[in-house]
XYZ file of C-alpha atoms in Angstrom:
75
model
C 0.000 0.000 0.000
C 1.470 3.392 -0.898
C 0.368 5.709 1.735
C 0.384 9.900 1.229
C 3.529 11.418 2.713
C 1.012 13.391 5.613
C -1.994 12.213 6.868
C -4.615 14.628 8.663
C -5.757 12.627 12.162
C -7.975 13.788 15.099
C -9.590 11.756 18.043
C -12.624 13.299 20.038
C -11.185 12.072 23.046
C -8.527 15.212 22.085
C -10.949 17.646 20.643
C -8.371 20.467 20.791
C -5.978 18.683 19.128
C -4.981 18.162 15.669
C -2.646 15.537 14.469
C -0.800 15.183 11.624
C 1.136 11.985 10.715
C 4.295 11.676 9.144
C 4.806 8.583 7.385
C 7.858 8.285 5.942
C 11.226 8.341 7.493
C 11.869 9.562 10.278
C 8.259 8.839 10.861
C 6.089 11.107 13.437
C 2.929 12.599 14.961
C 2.443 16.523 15.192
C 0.038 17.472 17.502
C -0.366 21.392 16.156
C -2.072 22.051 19.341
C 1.048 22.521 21.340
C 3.855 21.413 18.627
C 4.368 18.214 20.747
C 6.522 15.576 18.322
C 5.926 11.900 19.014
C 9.023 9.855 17.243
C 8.086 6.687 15.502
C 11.487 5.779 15.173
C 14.777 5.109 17.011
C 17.766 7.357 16.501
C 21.780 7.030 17.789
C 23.824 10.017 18.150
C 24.503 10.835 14.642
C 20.812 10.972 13.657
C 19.780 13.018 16.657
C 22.341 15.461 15.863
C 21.234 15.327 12.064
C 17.633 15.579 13.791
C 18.099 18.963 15.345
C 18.866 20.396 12.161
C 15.846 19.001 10.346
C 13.194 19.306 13.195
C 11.984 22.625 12.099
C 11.614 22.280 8.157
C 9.512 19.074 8.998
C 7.581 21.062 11.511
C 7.022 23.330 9.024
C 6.355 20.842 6.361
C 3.310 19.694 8.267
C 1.752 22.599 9.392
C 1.853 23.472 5.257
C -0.024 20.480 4.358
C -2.342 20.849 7.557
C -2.775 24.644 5.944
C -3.328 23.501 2.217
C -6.214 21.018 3.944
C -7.536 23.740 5.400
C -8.079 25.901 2.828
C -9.016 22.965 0.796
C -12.050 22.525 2.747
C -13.092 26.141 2.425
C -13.591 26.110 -1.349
């Protein structure tokens, strides 16, 4: 199965939150909420260092798609 690089998510246990998945590598969950990162994946030194660099632009990344959604929605 070929799956979308981001993936919109909610839960109405959460109804403040909004989630957006990450599914290729590294793979994560955004919650835009509060900007809280969950990590799907494992890293070692060298990756968490790499990490740090590219925490931001994915950050960003996803908050784009959550925008173009968004706006989606409203035409």
């Amino acid at each position: 199965m070929e799956l979308p690089k981001f993936i919109l998510g909610d839960n109405t246990d959460y109804p403040d939150a909004i989630y957006i998945i990450h599914t290729e590598f590294p793979r994560f969950i955004i919650n835009l909420e509060n900007d809280e990162v969950e990590w799907f994946e494992e890293f070692d030194q060298h990756d968490e260092k790499e990490l740090e660099t590219e925490t931001e632009n994915y950050i960003q990344q996803a908050t784009d798609f959550y925008d173009r959604e968004i706006a989606r929605y409203d035409d």
